[in-house]
Amino acid sequence: MPADRSETHYHAAAAGFAGPEGLASHLATLRQRGYRKLDVLGPYFSREIADGLDAGNNRVTWITLAGGLFGALAGLGVQIYANYAYPLNIGGRPVFAWQPLPIITLEVAVMSAIVFAVIGTLLSCRLPKLHHPDFEIPDFSTSDRFYILVHATDEQFDTARTLDDLKNLGAETVALVPLPEAPS
Amino acid sequence: MTEARPLSAERIDVVTDLPLGFPAPRTWALCFAFALLLLLCFAVAVTVLFWRGVGVFGNNIPVAWGFPIVNYIWFLGIGHAGTLISALLLLTGVGKRNALNRFAETMTLFAVICAGLYPILHLGRPWLFYWTAPYPNTMSIWPQFKSPLAWDFFAVLTYLVASAAFWYVGAIPDFARLRDRAKGRLGQVCYGLAALGWRGSMRHWRRWEQAYRLCAGLAVTMVFIITAAYSLLLGGGPIPGWNSSIFPPYFLCGAVFSGFAVVAVIMAVLRRAFRLDDILTDAHSDLIGKLLLAVGLMTAYGYLADIFNALYSGEQSELETLHDRISGAYAWSFWGAVICNFVPLQLLWLRRVRRNSLLLAAIGVSVAAGMWMERYMLIVTGLYRDHLVSSWGMFQASLWDWALFAGMIGVFLAPFLLFVRLLPIVSGFELKKASEEARHAR
């Protein structure tokens, strides 16, 4: 790694931990030191850590609700439209009969809500992605390690000081994560 | 209880890395060859069907539905259990779920594909099946939405899309896990693409968790809506023996019953084949056994209610259908269903039997066969004797009926075996989380 690299050449500083224990309090410590652009990577969800990142929002819930409503309207709409656009007299039943409408309405609503939930989650996480600088963490493996990241865009980020701060947390490994080289 | 013992990290890695270092490639190849043979049978049966038309099947007037619909309902029923068991255990926070959900959901996915193929294949011109979808076309015709047959299209489509989405969302973190652990370039690239760039950020995890729980809740609702939809297809008609409001709950119980039975069988096979005694434990057998017993008894209640309804209605045709079922030409299907479904089931009152995965699997096989006979009984005895004696007729499954059924088992088995070979059969990250939490609870 060339010595003259300035902060702008780094993506983040990463501290690796074997388990999720104490990560929430480590986050609080880093916050006290003025760091704001923090992230934690891990093999499974930990509510405590996510709360420490104040990453909470209900966007996915709203997207799912929107999907359900959209599906219900679409399912209902197409049935009503089709009954009038192509009226069929079957056994003298009225053109507009409400009894069969809920079935397809509900089916399409559920399908659309689930599709919205999945696609909405992926897009709100800015996925899918072929690559991300986080993967440049040395020996990256989210299958059994947790990482605290301090992003280089943080105002308090300073290569030497941030690494020290992370080391003081008792991290097993500490490393600077370089930004991928732009293709020349 | 055995399941409270936390697994070592090495053991979890061994289990979730099964696709990376597959332990029994020869046995797998043998099984896969058998599945491909069945798949070949499917290809031949479908070719014959397309070449000669639906006349190759045994169904004709008056039994117009026959095998395709019997098997459609049977496969769809099996599918329901995978969704229900995974989603309900997730929502109720049962820790045992993490070992069961992945293969149960996969079973659902492929069972629904088999189910969906059947109604298409028994159309007169299967290649025009997309006419059941509402779309603006040059003929300016639209589907008849008051007909239950149009509901079927949406039922299968919804089930397929939703169960695939639920399954995939649950598998993304495991794809990422395999990507990180794969040694070869091919594995890294393929699993990496499937993982969609998942890197385990807690911000993403939180959204993932919300989405997964929402999908689970919706999936449970969906199971109810869809069984209701296709059971009303029968219940809504004027046919004696079908025209009953008990059908939606009766079908739901029967569906979940047959599905839990297949889950029990798959569980026993996987446990034995991969020596997963510490992951698919006796406690899991116990859980499935209890569920099977409970749903089985509910199904038995459905039988009784169905008979009671016929007797209570006092209608001549209902009573005759009941009589035909119990002692008519197809009485074997009624008694076969009653015996296979409910007699071995009673062994599950014993804790020792529930905790024995092989015995449980044997009961599962009996129930799967019994539920198939029940579907046969419902369809065929309802149709073969109408109100008018002049329109009575018998149903006999043809060779191609059986060939297609055998082939359809291949359509289920071949992709399922690929899943066993290429993906973790248990959810790795959930196993890890549960194990860590168990370790901390000590």
XYZ file of C-alpha atoms in Angstrom:
626
model
C 0.000 0.000 0.000
C 1.649 3.301 -1.023
C 2.376 5.582 1.911
C 1.163 8.765 0.248
C -2.469 7.668 0.048
C -4.784 10.273 1.515
C -8.155 9.591 3.184
C -9.918 9.924 -0.131
C -8.294 6.715 -1.368
C -10.005 4.634 1.251
C -13.488 3.340 1.438
C -13.529 2.669 5.153
C -11.709 1.299 8.160
C -12.890 -2.123 9.239
C -12.645 -3.914 12.568
C -13.341 -7.648 12.627
C -14.983 -9.467 15.538
C -15.720 -13.138 16.070
C -19.215 -12.631 17.450
C -21.897 -10.012 17.967
C -21.203 -9.593 21.709
C -20.482 -6.027 22.733
C -20.812 -4.623 19.226
C -23.719 -2.420 20.260
C -21.671 -0.812 23.031
C -18.701 -0.462 20.673
C -20.974 1.462 18.325
C -21.970 3.744 21.202
C -18.298 4.329 22.026
C -17.550 5.268 18.409
C -20.515 7.595 18.388
C -19.180 9.304 21.508
C -15.946 9.896 19.640
C -17.912 11.727 17.000
C -18.130 9.097 14.261
C -21.419 9.115 12.415
C -20.989 7.099 9.202
C -20.882 3.640 10.721
C -22.013 0.280 9.492
C -21.908 -3.283 10.789
C -21.670 -6.360 8.593
C -22.560 -9.760 9.979
C -23.738 -13.271 9.193
C -27.134 -12.835 10.804
C -29.536 -10.197 12.030
C -29.020 -8.745 15.486
C -31.734 -6.384 16.627
C -29.481 -4.848 19.256
C -26.825 -3.864 16.722
C -29.343 -2.576 14.213
C -30.836 -0.400 16.955
C -27.326 0.876 17.716
C -27.022 1.957 14.086
C -30.432 3.608 14.324
C -31.142 1.872 11.040
C -34.807 1.529 11.808
C -37.456 2.481 9.379
C -40.624 0.879 8.145
C -40.122 1.576 4.492
C -40.477 -2.094 3.556
C -43.787 -2.337 5.408
C -45.165 0.618 3.488
C -43.894 -0.729 0.182
C -45.608 -4.056 0.934
C -48.839 -2.313 1.826
C -48.642 -0.317 -1.386
C -48.080 -3.548 -3.292
C -51.086 -5.159 -1.661
C -53.331 -2.214 -2.462
C -52.036 -2.029 -6.012
C -52.682 -5.752 -6.487
C -56.154 -5.545 -4.993
C -57.094 -2.650 -7.255
C -55.583 -4.331 -10.308
C -57.316 -7.648 -9.553
C -60.645 -6.011 -8.911
C -60.266 -3.620 -11.831
C -59.520 -6.235 -14.444
C -62.493 -8.340 -13.363
C -64.940 -5.464 -13.438
C -63.544 -4.201 -16.725
C -63.635 -7.634 -18.358
C -67.196 -8.293 -17.235
C -68.357 -5.134 -18.994
C -65.991 -5.243 -21.983
C -66.958 -8.825 -22.776
C -70.323 -9.488 -21.150
C -71.201 -13.156 -20.937
C -74.663 -14.327 -20.068
C -74.146 -17.490 -18.095
C -77.380 -18.846 -16.656
C -78.847 -15.342 -16.477
C -76.359 -14.080 -13.910
C -76.019 -10.299 -13.771
C -73.064 -8.744 -15.603
C -71.836 -7.249 -12.357
C -71.971 -9.958 -9.685
C -69.879 -9.175 -6.620
C -69.789 -12.684 -5.132
C -66.848 -14.087 -7.128
C -64.835 -10.846 -7.059
C -62.986 -11.236 -3.707
C -61.179 -14.430 -4.685
C -59.062 -13.103 -7.545
C -58.803 -9.703 -5.843
C -57.233 -11.290 -2.755
C -55.029 -13.642 -4.760
C -53.576 -10.848 -6.861
C -53.236 -8.615 -3.779
C -51.146 -11.221 -1.943
C -48.984 -11.925 -4.981
C -48.351 -8.262 -5.624
C -47.640 -7.517 -1.941
C -44.998 -10.256 -1.776
C -43.392 -9.204 -5.060
C -43.328 -5.562 -3.910
C -41.844 -6.613 -0.550
C -39.017 -8.532 -2.192
C -38.194 -6.058 -4.934
C -38.687 -3.103 -2.562
C -36.284 -4.601 -0.038
C -33.629 -5.247 -2.632
C -33.914 -1.800 -4.180
C -33.949 -0.015 -0.836
C -30.729 -1.885 0.011
C -29.375 -0.805 -3.400
C -29.081 -4.417 -4.468
C -28.450 -6.331 -6.652
C -24.860 -5.258 -7.052
C -22.021 -7.039 -8.766
C -19.452 -5.516 -6.475
C -19.129 -3.249 -3.463
C -16.063 -1.756 -1.784
C -17.011 -3.600 1.442
C -15.870 -6.797 -0.242
C -12.323 -5.399 -0.284
C -12.019 -5.973 3.470
C -9.008 -8.317 3.811
C -10.207 -11.952 4.239
C -13.789 -10.788 3.893
C -16.232 -13.405 5.078
C -19.641 -12.625 6.459
C -20.231 -16.315 7.010
C -18.636 -16.235 10.447
C -17.368 -12.741 11.251
C -18.789 -9.388 12.205
C -17.236 -6.125 11.032
C -17.640 -2.573 12.267
C -16.992 -0.125 9.447
C -16.161 3.548 9.778
C -16.648 5.073 6.369
C -13.956 7.337 4.956
C -16.560 9.973 4.205
C -17.020 10.496 7.953
C -15.783 13.915 9.068
C -13.823 12.356 11.936
C -12.103 9.793 9.684
C -8.362 9.844 9.938
C -6.414 6.747 8.906
C -4.151 6.552 11.956
C -6.579 7.761 14.614
C -9.545 5.743 13.383
C -7.475 2.564 13.295
C -6.356 3.257 16.855
C -9.926 3.830 17.952
C -10.973 0.559 16.399
C -8.043 -1.315 17.942
C -8.994 0.041 21.353
C -12.379 -1.608 21.007
C -10.639 -4.956 21.192
C -11.120 -5.916 17.571
C -9.464 -9.112 16.397
C -8.384 -7.570 13.131
C -8.206 -3.965 11.991
C -7.662 -2.903 8.410
C -8.093 -0.059 6.007
C -10.304 -0.890 3.082
C -9.033 0.652 -0.145
C -11.370 1.947 -2.785
C -11.233 -0.239 -5.865
C -8.944 1.191 -8.518
C -10.812 2.896 -11.310
C -10.223 1.032 -14.570
C -7.726 2.994 -16.632
C -34.383 -31.828 25.178
C -31.798 -32.518 22.551
C -32.292 -29.404 20.436
C -31.123 -27.019 23.165
C -27.546 -28.234 22.844
C -25.691 -25.630 20.785
C -23.823 -26.942 17.762
C -20.155 -26.214 17.369
C -19.171 -23.708 14.710
C -17.273 -26.451 12.855
C -20.326 -28.667 12.750
C -22.463 -25.851 11.343
C -19.836 -25.203 8.699
C -19.771 -28.878 7.747
C -23.541 -28.941 7.360
C -23.949 -25.699 5.471
C -20.965 -26.468 3.260
C -22.518 -29.724 2.070
C -22.908 -28.377 -1.491
C -19.229 -27.393 -1.576
C -17.921 -30.793 -0.540
C -20.732 -33.181 -1.262
C -20.340 -36.343 0.825
C -22.098 -38.951 -1.312
C -21.759 -38.048 -4.985
C -22.323 -41.635 -6.180
C -25.536 -42.246 -4.294
C -26.721 -38.851 -5.420
C -25.888 -39.594 -9.047
C -27.802 -42.873 -8.791
C -30.862 -41.129 -7.370
C -30.578 -38.402 -9.974
C -30.372 -40.964 -12.769
C -33.598 -42.500 -11.466
C -35.219 -39.055 -11.401
C -34.075 -38.416 -14.956
C -35.610 -41.726 -15.985
C -38.919 -40.554 -14.554
C -38.411 -37.247 -16.307
C -37.949 -39.134 -19.567
C -41.227 -40.896 -18.823
C -42.784 -37.447 -18.434
C -41.372 -36.314 -21.774
C -42.733 -39.410 -23.525
C -46.164 -39.095 -21.896
C -46.408 -35.417 -22.801
C -45.288 -36.067 -26.375
C -47.943 -38.762 -26.757
C -50.500 -36.444 -25.196
C -49.669 -33.585 -27.540
C -49.558 -35.858 -30.557
C -52.791 -37.738 -29.961
C -54.777 -35.340 -27.769
C -56.416 -35.665 -24.349
C -58.183 -38.823 -25.511
C -55.147 -40.764 -24.312
C -56.291 -40.062 -20.759
C -58.978 -42.136 -19.083
C -61.167 -39.147 -18.286
C -64.216 -38.642 -20.444
C -67.848 -37.671 -19.874
C -69.170 -38.119 -17.195
C -65.858 -38.325 -15.271
C -64.369 -35.351 -17.099
C -61.696 -34.585 -14.512
C -59.981 -37.838 -13.663
C -56.276 -38.056 -12.963
C -55.193 -34.555 -13.985
C -57.386 -32.883 -11.368
C -56.874 -35.587 -8.729
C -53.135 -35.081 -9.036
C -53.419 -31.310 -9.336
C -55.185 -31.124 -5.978
C -52.851 -33.664 -4.436
C -49.661 -31.860 -5.491
C -51.035 -28.443 -4.580
C -52.004 -29.801 -1.165
C -48.472 -31.049 -0.568
C -47.222 -27.616 -1.501
C -49.391 -25.891 1.089
C -47.720 -27.632 3.990
C -44.249 -26.387 3.116
C -45.397 -22.789 3.153
C -47.510 -23.214 6.226
C -44.927 -25.004 8.327
C -42.164 -22.560 7.475
C -44.212 -19.378 7.789
C -46.101 -20.367 10.934
C -42.994 -21.534 12.774
C -41.264 -18.276 11.805
C -44.115 -16.105 13.004
C -44.531 -18.007 16.252
C -40.770 -17.930 16.830
C -40.220 -21.679 17.174
C -36.464 -22.240 17.185
C -36.743 -25.665 15.581
C -37.802 -24.004 12.368
C -34.346 -23.259 11.064
C -33.635 -26.905 10.287
C -36.980 -27.533 8.610
C -37.872 -24.482 6.603
C -35.519 -24.665 3.666
C -36.375 -28.130 2.385
C -40.060 -27.690 3.233
C -40.194 -24.512 1.151
C -38.296 -26.182 -1.671
C -40.748 -29.069 -1.584
C -43.524 -26.486 -1.934
C -41.921 -24.838 -4.908
C -41.566 -28.015 -6.958
C -44.899 -29.463 -5.852
C -46.603 -26.292 -7.080
C -44.838 -26.574 -10.434
C -46.177 -30.154 -10.774
C -49.629 -28.991 -9.711
C -49.597 -26.132 -12.179
C -48.619 -28.355 -15.101
C -51.602 -30.677 -14.664
C -54.490 -28.322 -15.513
C -52.466 -27.052 -18.474
C -51.810 -30.556 -19.769
C -55.427 -31.583 -19.580
C -56.575 -28.679 -21.716
C -57.632 -29.686 -25.197
C -55.001 -27.375 -26.672
C -52.411 -26.945 -23.920
C -50.293 -24.538 -25.940
C -53.109 -21.992 -25.683
C -53.195 -22.104 -21.873
C -52.259 -18.432 -21.729
C -55.771 -17.647 -22.944
C -56.861 -18.044 -19.319
C -54.816 -14.942 -18.490
C -56.582 -11.614 -18.885
C -54.731 -9.585 -21.471
C -55.862 -7.286 -24.279
C -55.876 -9.388 -27.424
C -56.881 -9.039 -31.064
C -59.868 -11.330 -30.524
C -61.133 -8.896 -27.838
C -62.189 -11.751 -25.615
C -61.657 -11.885 -21.880
C -61.684 -14.741 -19.395
C -64.951 -15.557 -17.682
C -64.165 -14.363 -14.186
C -67.325 -15.831 -12.715
C -66.046 -19.270 -13.609
C -63.952 -21.043 -10.986
C -61.652 -22.211 -13.790
C -60.425 -18.632 -14.143
C -59.738 -18.561 -10.386
C -57.397 -21.509 -10.825
C -55.099 -19.590 -13.106
C -54.620 -16.913 -10.469
C -54.391 -19.441 -7.655
C -51.481 -21.323 -9.227
C -49.762 -18.190 -10.505
C -49.984 -16.518 -7.098
C -48.780 -19.607 -5.346
C -45.843 -20.088 -7.680
C -44.704 -16.458 -7.639
C -45.194 -15.979 -3.904
C -43.598 -19.236 -2.785
C -40.642 -18.686 -5.126
C -40.176 -15.155 -3.754
C -40.450 -16.310 -0.133
C -37.981 -19.124 -0.769
C -35.485 -16.894 -2.582
C -35.511 -14.110 -0.013
C -34.834 -16.673 2.696
C -31.968 -18.155 0.682
C -30.103 -14.953 -0.240
C -27.958 -14.826 2.941
C -27.109 -18.500 2.434
C -26.035 -17.867 -1.131
C -23.759 -15.137 0.231
C -22.422 -17.577 2.795
C -21.609 -20.139 0.124
C -20.043 -17.435 -2.057
C -17.703 -16.479 0.780
C -16.818 -20.061 1.584
C -16.545 -21.499 -1.928
C -13.001 -22.400 -2.916
C -13.464 -22.718 -6.663
C -13.992 -19.824 -9.036
C -17.155 -21.334 -10.540
C -18.800 -21.652 -7.138
C -17.814 -18.131 -6.164
C -19.251 -16.661 -9.356
C -22.488 -18.681 -9.404
C -23.295 -18.329 -5.714
C -22.152 -14.711 -5.905
C -24.617 -13.936 -8.681
C -27.404 -15.690 -6.772
C -26.538 -13.706 -3.626
C -27.183 -10.459 -5.541
C -24.299 -8.746 -3.786
C -25.546 -9.425 -0.260
C -22.901 -8.338 2.232
C -24.753 -8.628 5.519
C -25.033 -4.968 6.456
C -27.232 -4.639 9.533
C -29.206 -1.935 7.725
C -29.989 -4.479 5.012
C -30.645 -7.202 7.550
C -33.278 -5.110 9.245
C -35.165 -4.578 5.988
C -34.663 -8.211 5.074
C -36.127 -9.287 8.410
C -39.168 -7.058 7.904
C -39.686 -8.301 4.375
C -39.270 -11.939 5.374
C -41.798 -11.706 8.176
C -44.248 -9.833 5.977
C -43.874 -12.469 3.268
C -44.460 -15.195 5.867
C -47.638 -13.550 7.121
C -48.878 -13.061 3.579
C -47.967 -16.634 2.669
C -50.138 -18.016 5.472
C -53.041 -15.889 4.274
C -52.366 -17.064 0.748
C -52.625 -20.736 1.704
C -56.107 -20.105 3.081
C -57.247 -18.056 0.099
C -55.975 -20.539 -2.427
C -57.371 -23.689 -0.860
C -60.637 -21.811 -0.559
C -60.437 -20.867 -4.239
C -59.912 -24.339 -5.612
C -62.199 -26.099 -3.167
C -64.992 -23.688 -4.111
C -64.353 -24.909 -7.630
C -65.892 -28.149 -6.424
C -68.152 -26.786 -3.701
C -69.714 -24.218 -5.995
C -71.058 -26.781 -8.431
C -74.414 -28.553 -8.182
C -72.782 -32.010 -8.144
C -73.977 -34.231 -5.293
C -71.099 -34.948 -2.924
C -69.325 -31.695 -3.771
C -71.937 -29.070 -3.088
C -70.996 -28.436 0.524
C -69.740 -25.476 2.529
C -67.391 -27.762 4.497
C -65.078 -27.932 1.466
C -62.722 -24.982 2.085
C -61.674 -26.001 5.625
C -61.846 -29.697 4.701
C -59.503 -29.153 1.770
C -57.128 -27.032 3.795
C -56.785 -29.701 6.474
C -56.369 -32.446 3.902
C -53.798 -30.420 1.988
C -51.689 -29.635 5.021
C -52.093 -33.206 6.227
C -50.621 -34.702 3.048
C -47.903 -32.051 2.967
C -46.756 -32.655 6.554
C -46.632 -36.333 5.673
C -44.252 -35.629 2.778
C -42.189 -33.313 5.001
C -41.834 -36.214 7.457
C -40.632 -38.508 4.659
C -38.131 -36.008 3.241
C -36.883 -35.226 6.743
C -36.182 -38.882 7.480
C -34.384 -39.378 4.154
C -32.198 -36.274 4.519
C -31.435 -37.053 8.139
C -30.314 -40.543 7.256
C -28.470 -39.645 4.059
C -26.426 -36.806 5.519
C -26.201 -38.032 9.131
C -27.967 -34.941 10.423
C -29.073 -36.473 13.715
C -27.902 -33.419 15.636
C -29.724 -30.981 13.342
C -32.919 -32.756 12.377
C -33.360 -34.105 15.867
C -35.895 -36.356 17.526
C -37.522 -33.148 18.735
C -38.201 -32.206 15.120
C -39.777 -35.602 14.490
C -41.844 -35.054 17.596
C -43.014 -31.657 16.344
C -43.946 -32.962 12.893
C -45.599 -35.995 14.463
C -47.787 -33.836 16.667
C -48.719 -31.564 13.777
C -49.493 -34.564 11.586
C -51.706 -36.068 14.253
C -53.544 -32.804 14.892
C -54.191 -32.045 11.227
C -55.086 -35.680 10.613
C -57.766 -35.570 13.261
C -59.125 -32.353 11.768
C -59.259 -34.080 8.381
C -61.099 -36.992 9.997
C -63.601 -34.479 11.322
C -63.999 -33.255 7.733
C -64.900 -36.801 6.647
C -67.465 -37.090 9.412
C -68.939 -33.669 8.670
C -69.169 -34.565 4.995
C -71.074 -37.762 5.795
C -73.239 -35.958 8.321
C -74.107 -33.275 5.776
C -75.257 -35.901 3.296
C -77.389 -37.682 5.903
C -78.789 -34.480 7.344
C -79.721 -33.042 3.939
C -81.910 -36.089 3.317
C -81.534 -35.495 -0.413
C -81.818 -38.559 -2.545
C -78.818 -37.787 -4.748
C -76.556 -36.860 -1.808
C -77.471 -40.085 -0.056
C -76.818 -42.088 -3.198
C -73.404 -40.498 -3.635
C -72.604 -41.353 -0.025
C -73.765 -44.912 -0.661
C -71.631 -45.095 -3.807
C -68.601 -43.909 -1.897
C -68.955 -46.441 0.875
C -70.003 -49.458 -1.149
C -69.900 -48.491 -4.841
C -67.464 -49.396 -7.578
C -64.822 -47.085 -6.118
C -65.308 -48.053 -2.482
C -61.624 -49.071 -2.419
C -60.676 -45.401 -2.694
C -62.921 -44.411 0.210
C -61.838 -47.208 2.522
C -58.250 -46.940 1.333
C -58.287 -43.265 2.278
C -59.868 -43.935 5.665
C -57.491 -46.762 6.525
C -54.240 -45.263 5.189
C -54.986 -41.831 6.576
C -56.260 -42.586 10.029
C -55.257 -46.058 11.187
C -51.441 -45.827 11.288
C -51.874 -42.202 12.372
C -53.113 -43.321 15.775
C -49.611 -44.603 16.577
C -48.572 -40.962 16.807
C -50.274 -40.690 20.177
C -47.186 -42.502 21.443
C -44.228 -40.237 22.081
C -41.832 -43.062 21.227
C -43.280 -43.386 17.726
C -43.259 -39.635 17.115
C -39.591 -39.435 18.013
C -38.651 -42.278 15.683
C -38.059 -40.591 12.347
C -38.276 -43.819 10.319
C -41.620 -44.872 11.773
C -42.858 -41.326 11.277
C -41.750 -41.459 7.648
C -43.586 -44.779 7.193
C -46.753 -43.171 8.533
C -46.036 -40.248 6.203
C -45.948 -42.546 3.174
C -49.234 -44.099 4.261
C -50.849 -40.672 4.648
C -49.556 -39.407 1.293
C -51.060 -42.494 -0.375
C -54.257 -42.178 1.648
C -54.699 -38.543 0.724
C -54.178 -39.391 -2.934
C -56.978 -41.971 -2.670
C -59.142 -39.381 -0.970
C -58.656 -36.949 -3.850
C -59.476 -39.781 -6.247
C -62.566 -40.681 -4.256
C -63.777 -37.078 -4.155
C -63.369 -36.467 -7.876
C -64.428 -39.809 -9.306
C -67.329 -40.799 -7.047
C -68.737 -37.300 -7.384
C -68.876 -37.583 -11.157
C -69.419 -41.179 -12.222
C -73.090 -41.283 -11.251
C -75.076 -38.173 -12.051
C -78.738 -37.417 -11.307
C -79.702 -39.183 -14.512
C -79.068 -42.879 -14.921
C -78.541 -42.315 -18.634
C -75.439 -40.240 -17.900
C -73.727 -42.744 -15.660
C -70.317 -43.968 -16.688
C -67.169 -45.512 -15.306
C -63.655 -44.125 -15.054
C -60.559 -46.163 -15.667
C -57.133 -44.546 -15.608
C -55.234 -45.256 -18.822
C -51.625 -46.244 -19.262
C -50.767 -42.631 -20.144
C -52.486 -41.384 -17.002
C -50.112 -43.502 -14.978
C -47.127 -42.656 -17.162
C -47.746 -38.955 -16.729
C -48.182 -39.391 -12.979
C -44.887 -41.275 -12.719
C -43.272 -38.647 -14.918
C -44.627 -35.877 -12.746
C -42.928 -37.462 -9.737
C -39.755 -37.048 -11.800
C -40.610 -33.384 -12.409
C -40.683 -33.050 -8.626
C -37.711 -35.249 -7.849
C -35.133 -34.071 -10.391
C -35.044 -30.394 -9.367
C -35.358 -31.385 -5.713
C -32.251 -33.541 -6.021
C -30.452 -30.655 -7.725
C -31.421 -28.520 -4.756
C -29.995 -31.111 -2.371
C -26.768 -31.145 -4.357
C -26.312 -27.413 -4.942
C -27.873 -25.569 -2.010
C -27.753 -25.883 1.747
C -30.643 -28.124 2.798
C -30.803 -26.313 6.108
C -30.711 -22.569 6.514
C -27.098 -21.900 7.495
C -27.351 -18.421 8.931
C -30.445 -19.241 10.983
C -28.767 -22.350 12.324
C -25.769 -20.247 13.292
C -27.889 -17.606 14.969
C -29.968 -20.140 16.887
C -26.850 -21.968 17.972
C -25.121 -18.775 19.181
C -28.220 -17.769 21.085
C -28.470 -21.204 22.687
C -24.828 -20.938 23.722
C -25.437 -17.572 25.354
C -28.573 -18.728 27.109
C -26.556 -21.286 29.041
